[in-house]
PDB file of C-alpha atoms in Angstrom:
ATOM      1  CA  MET A 248       0.213  -0.091  -0.119  1.00  0.00           C
ATOM      2  CA  LYS A 249       1.435   3.423  -0.761  1.00  0.00           C
ATOM      3  CA  SER A 250       1.661   5.740   1.554  1.00  0.00           C
ATOM      4  CA  LYS A 251      -0.065   9.404   0.356  1.00  0.00           C
ATOM      5  CA  LYS A 252       2.807  12.050   0.664  1.00  0.00           C
ATOM      6  CA  LYS A 253       1.468  15.173   2.476  1.00  0.00           C
ATOM      7  CA  PRO A 254       1.690  18.279   0.658  1.00  0.00           C
ATOM      8  CA  SER A 255       4.777  20.702   1.877  1.00  0.00           C
ATOM      9  CA  LYS A 256       3.928  23.383   4.171  1.00  0.00           C
ATOM     10  CA  THR A 257       3.718  26.507   2.189  1.00  0.00           C
ATOM     11  CA  ARG A 258       2.364  29.666   3.052  1.00  0.00           C
ATOM     12  CA  LYS A 259      -1.614  29.787   2.859  1.00  0.00           C
ATOM     13  CA  SER A 260      -2.423  32.044   0.285  1.00  0.00           C
ATOM     14  CA  ILE A 261      -4.979  34.813   1.595  1.00  0.00           C
ATOM     15  CA  GLY A 262      -7.778  35.782  -0.568  1.00  0.00           C
ATOM     16  CA  GLU A 263      -6.808  39.419  -0.906  1.00  0.00           C
ATOM     17  CA  GLU A 264      -3.718  41.204  -1.856  1.00  0.00           C
ATOM     18  CA  PRO A 265      -1.816  43.785   0.617  1.00  0.00           C
ATOM     19  CA  SER A 266      -3.584  47.051   0.265  1.00  0.00           C
ATOM     20  CA  LEU A 267      -3.353  50.281   1.866  1.00  0.00           C
ATOM     21  CA  GLN A 268      -7.027  49.437   3.083  1.00  0.00           C
ATOM     22  CA  SER A 269      -5.772  46.318   4.371  1.00  0.00           C
ATOM     23  CA  LEU A 270      -3.293  47.944   5.964  1.00  0.00           C
ATOM     24  CA  GLY A 271      -5.125  50.799   7.260  1.00  0.00           C
ATOM     25  CA  LYS A 272      -7.516  48.206   8.931  1.00  0.00           C
ATOM     26  CA  SER A 273      -4.425  46.551  10.794  1.00  0.00           C
ATOM     27  CA  VAL A 274      -3.376  49.680  12.025  1.00  0.00           C
ATOM     28  CA  LEU A 275      -6.871  50.674  13.110  1.00  0.00           C
ATOM     29  CA  LEU A 276      -7.517  47.411  14.719  1.00  0.00           C
ATOM     30  CA  ALA A 277      -3.718  47.150  16.653  1.00  0.00           C
ATOM     31  CA  LEU A 278      -3.932  50.657  18.038  1.00  0.00           C
ATOM     32  CA  PRO A 279      -6.378  50.282  20.810  1.00  0.00           C
ATOM     33  CA  ILE A 280      -4.805  47.232  21.723  1.00  0.00           C
ATOM     34  CA  THR A 281      -1.468  49.023  21.967  1.00  0.00           C
ATOM     35  CA  VAL A 282      -3.067  51.983  23.975  1.00  0.00           C
ATOM     36  CA  ALA A 283      -4.732  49.351  26.513  1.00  0.00           C
ATOM     37  CA  PHE A 284      -1.212  47.369  26.766  1.00  0.00           C
ATOM     38  CA  ALA A 285       0.288  50.653  27.579  1.00  0.00           C
ATOM     39  CA  LEU A 286      -2.415  51.662  29.943  1.00  0.00           C
ATOM     40  CA  LEU A 287      -2.399  48.283  31.707  1.00  0.00           C
ATOM     41  CA  LEU A 288       1.579  48.671  32.059  1.00  0.00           C
ATOM     42  CA  MET A 289       1.423  51.837  33.712  1.00  0.00           C
ATOM     43  CA  LEU A 290      -0.570  50.876  36.756  1.00  0.00           C
ATOM     44  CA  PRO A 291       2.120  48.421  38.140  1.00  0.00           C
ATOM     45  CA  VAL A 292       5.073  50.630  36.943  1.00  0.00           C
ATOM     46  CA  THR A 293       3.154  53.572  39.130  1.00  0.00           C
ATOM     47  CA  ALA A 294       2.931  51.567  41.883  1.00  0.00           C
ATOM     48  CA  LEU A 295       6.395  50.592  41.801  1.00  0.00           C
ATOM     49  CA  LEU A 296       7.315  54.192  41.401  1.00  0.00           C
ATOM     50  CA  LEU A 297       5.328  55.275  44.311  1.00  0.00           C
ATOM     51  CA  LYS A 298       7.214  52.820  46.742  1.00  0.00           C
ATOM     52  CA  THR A 299      10.015  54.981  45.640  1.00  0.00           C
ATOM     53  CA  GLY A 300      11.516  57.703  48.143  1.00  0.00           C
ATOM     54  CA  ASN A 301      11.267  60.149  45.041  1.00  0.00           C
ATOM     55  CA  PRO A 302       8.863  58.813  42.116  1.00  0.00           C
ATOM     56  CA  ASN A 303       9.473  62.379  40.113  1.00  0.00           C
ATOM     57  CA  ALA A 304      13.162  61.397  39.660  1.00  0.00           C
ATOM     58  CA  TYR A 305      12.269  58.325  37.453  1.00  0.00           C
ATOM     59  CA  HIS A 306       8.837  58.956  35.937  1.00  0.00           C
ATOM     60  CA  THR A 307       9.847  60.400  32.477  1.00  0.00           C
ATOM     61  CA  GLY A 308      12.434  57.086  32.130  1.00  0.00           C
ATOM     62  CA  ALA A 309       9.691  54.940  33.016  1.00  0.00           C
ATOM     63  CA  GLY A 310       7.215  56.757  30.622  1.00  0.00           C
ATOM     64  CA  LEU A 311       9.588  56.358  27.711  1.00  0.00           C
ATOM     65  CA  ALA A 312      10.055  52.773  28.380  1.00  0.00           C
ATOM     66  CA  ILE A 313       6.299  51.948  28.460  1.00  0.00           C
ATOM     67  CA  LEU A 314       5.880  54.145  25.244  1.00  0.00           C
ATOM     68  CA  TYR A 315       8.667  52.327  23.572  1.00  0.00           C
ATOM     69  CA  LEU A 316       7.445  48.913  24.889  1.00  0.00           C
ATOM     70  CA  ALA A 317       3.836  49.435  23.545  1.00  0.00           C
ATOM     71  CA  THR A 318       5.445  50.728  20.175  1.00  0.00           C
ATOM     72  CA  LEU A 319       7.245  47.339  19.909  1.00  0.00           C
ATOM     73  CA  LEU A 320       4.048  45.758  20.510  1.00  0.00           C
ATOM     74  CA  GLY A 321       2.078  47.696  18.297  1.00  0.00           C
ATOM     75  CA  GLY A 322       4.305  46.826  15.320  1.00  0.00           C
ATOM     76  CA  THR A 323       4.026  43.236  16.084  1.00  0.00           C
ATOM     77  CA  ILE A 324       0.534  43.110  16.409  1.00  0.00           C
ATOM     78  CA  THR A 325      -0.054  45.197  13.081  1.00  0.00           C
ATOM     79  CA  THR A 326       1.889  42.764  11.384  1.00  0.00           C
ATOM     80  CA  ARG A 327       0.277  39.916  12.391  1.00  0.00           C
ATOM     81  CA  LEU A 328      -2.951  41.642  11.650  1.00  0.00           C
ATOM     82  CA  HIS A 329      -1.834  41.880   8.365  1.00  0.00           C
ATOM     83  CA  HIS A 330      -0.637  38.218   8.014  1.00  0.00           C
ATOM     84  CA  ARG A 331       2.773  38.665   8.357  1.00  0.00           C
ATOM     85  CA  ARG A 332       3.028  40.654   4.800  1.00  0.00           C
ATOM     86  CA  THR A 333       4.836  43.845   4.663  1.00  0.00           C
ATOM     87  CA  PRO A 334       6.194  44.431   7.789  1.00  0.00           C
ATOM     88  CA  LEU A 335       8.205  47.369   6.539  1.00  0.00           C
ATOM     89  CA  LEU A 336       4.740  49.371   5.553  1.00  0.00           C
ATOM     90  CA  CYS A 337       3.215  47.782   8.572  1.00  0.00           C
ATOM     91  CA  GLY A 338       5.696  49.230  10.789  1.00  0.00           C
ATOM     92  CA  LEU A 339       6.086  52.800   9.384  1.00  0.00           C
ATOM     93  CA  ALA A 340       2.153  52.794   9.458  1.00  0.00           C
ATOM     94  CA  MET A 341       1.947  52.034  13.152  1.00  0.00           C
ATOM     95  CA  GLY A 342       4.618  54.350  13.714  1.00  0.00           C
ATOM     96  CA  GLY A 343       2.939  56.932  11.906  1.00  0.00           C
ATOM     97  CA  ALA A 344      -0.343  56.510  13.776  1.00  0.00           C
ATOM     98  CA  LEU A 345       1.434  56.279  16.913  1.00  0.00           C
ATOM     99  CA  LEU A 346       3.108  59.834  16.540  1.00  0.00           C
ATOM    100  CA  LEU A 347       0.007  61.288  15.286  1.00  0.00           C
ATOM    101  CA  LEU A 348      -1.533  60.022  18.425  1.00  0.00           C
ATOM    102  CA  LEU A 349       1.125  61.486  20.548  1.00  0.00           C
ATOM    103  CA  LEU A 350       0.641  64.663  18.431  1.00  0.00           C
ATOM    104  CA  VAL A 351      -3.084  64.908  19.214  1.00  0.00           C
ATOM    105  CA  ILE A 352      -2.533  64.082  22.918  1.00  0.00           C
ATOM    106  CA  SER A 353       0.137  66.808  23.280  1.00  0.00           C
ATOM    107  CA  LEU A 354      -2.165  69.217  22.018  1.00  0.00           C
ATOM    108  CA  ILE A 355      -5.056  68.610  24.305  1.00  0.00           C
ATOM    109  CA  LEU A 356      -3.057  67.778  27.714  1.00  0.00           C
ATOM    110  CA  PRO A 357      -1.533  70.974  29.155  1.00  0.00           C
ATOM    111  CA  GLY A 358       2.544  71.643  29.199  1.00  0.00           C
ATOM    112  CA  ASN A 359       4.735  69.102  30.434  1.00  0.00           C
ATOM    113  CA  ALA A 360       6.998  69.294  33.417  1.00  0.00           C
ATOM    114  CA  HIS A 361      10.262  68.101  32.171  1.00  0.00           C
ATOM    115  CA  THR A 362      12.946  70.395  30.684  1.00  0.00           C
ATOM    116  CA  TYR A 363      13.679  68.672  27.561  1.00  0.00           C
ATOM    117  CA  SER A 364      14.948  70.743  24.761  1.00  0.00           C
ATOM    118  CA  THR A 365      13.021  70.868  21.918  1.00  0.00           C
ATOM    119  CA  ALA A 366      15.465  68.882  19.773  1.00  0.00           C
ATOM    120  CA  LEU A 367      15.603  66.058  22.291  1.00  0.00           C
ATOM    121  CA  GLN A 368      11.730  65.578  22.239  1.00  0.00           C
ATOM    122  CA  VAL A 369      12.033  65.314  18.633  1.00  0.00           C
ATOM    123  CA  GLY A 370      14.640  62.853  18.826  1.00  0.00           C
ATOM    124  CA  LEU A 371      12.665  60.839  21.359  1.00  0.00           C
ATOM    125  CA  HIS A 372       9.674  61.015  19.269  1.00  0.00           C
ATOM    126  CA  ALA A 373      11.449  59.824  16.117  1.00  0.00           C
ATOM    127  CA  LEU A 374      12.867  56.658  17.670  1.00  0.00           C
ATOM    128  CA  LEU A 375       9.248  55.510  17.615  1.00  0.00           C
ATOM    129  CA  LEU A 376       9.420  54.425  13.919  1.00  0.00           C
ATOM    130  CA  PRO A 377      12.585  52.386  14.260  1.00  0.00           C
ATOM    131  CA  THR A 378      10.878  50.631  17.505  1.00  0.00           C
ATOM    132  CA  ALA A 379       7.625  49.990  15.763  1.00  0.00           C
ATOM    133  CA  LEU A 380       9.594  48.842  12.471  1.00  0.00           C
ATOM    134  CA  LEU A 381      11.619  46.575  14.947  1.00  0.00           C
ATOM    135  CA  GLY A 382       8.324  45.043  16.555  1.00  0.00           C
ATOM    136  CA  SER A 383       6.843  44.487  12.571  1.00  0.00           C
ATOM    137  CA  TYR A 384       9.885  42.568  11.835  1.00  0.00           C
ATOM    138  CA  LEU A 385       9.859  40.436  14.799  1.00  0.00           C
ATOM    139  CA  GLY A 386       6.110  40.030  14.021  1.00  0.00           C
ATOM    140  CA  ALA A 387       6.871  38.935  10.679  1.00  0.00           C
ATOM    141  CA  LYS A 388       9.284  36.174  11.623  1.00  0.00           C
ATOM    142  CA  GLU A 389       7.789  32.608  11.473  1.00  0.00           C
ATOM    143  CA  ARG A 390       8.516  30.105  14.078  1.00  0.00           C
ATOM    144  CA  SER A 391      11.107  27.363  13.146  1.00  0.00           C
ATOM    145  CA  VAL A 392       9.310  24.151  13.796  1.00  0.00           C
ATOM    146  CA  PRO A 393      12.307  21.622  14.257  1.00  0.00           C
ATOM    147  CA  ARG A 394      12.260  18.758  11.901  1.00  0.00           C
ATOM    148  CA  ARG A 395      11.382  15.109  12.717  1.00  0.00           C
ATOM    149  CA  HIS A 396      13.873  12.643  11.718  1.00  0.00           C
ATOM    150  CA  ARG A 397      12.429   9.685  10.112  1.00  0.00           C
ATOM    151  CA  LYS A 398      14.001   6.190  10.845  1.00  0.00           C
TER     152      LYS A 398
END
């Protein structure tokens, strides 16, 4: 009796080709998840900062760490929602969406208490794009499944 040969595992073809509309949909679905993750991460970090003697000394660094972790996760989620296709566009779109969101929030909220120069603020916000790109490339990587050796 002949054994049937299993077809080789290839990437499943998705019914639609990658487009700007599907990319926008992926970004808009990943954005609330990213914001929720950042807000949930703020709770334990705030509790930890309040346990220190001077919480104001570390709040800016902790906030930046939360922002970059959320951006990394946002790039990963966007690429996964886009079926691991076009990670470059997914990362740029997610980074741009987060930059736009931060711009709107900074216009709504009152002035900030830190004394960073404008150039440093622009540089810290510019790091969102490479962080989202790194997250999207991490999200595009497929897990390597170890091959089983047949006897």
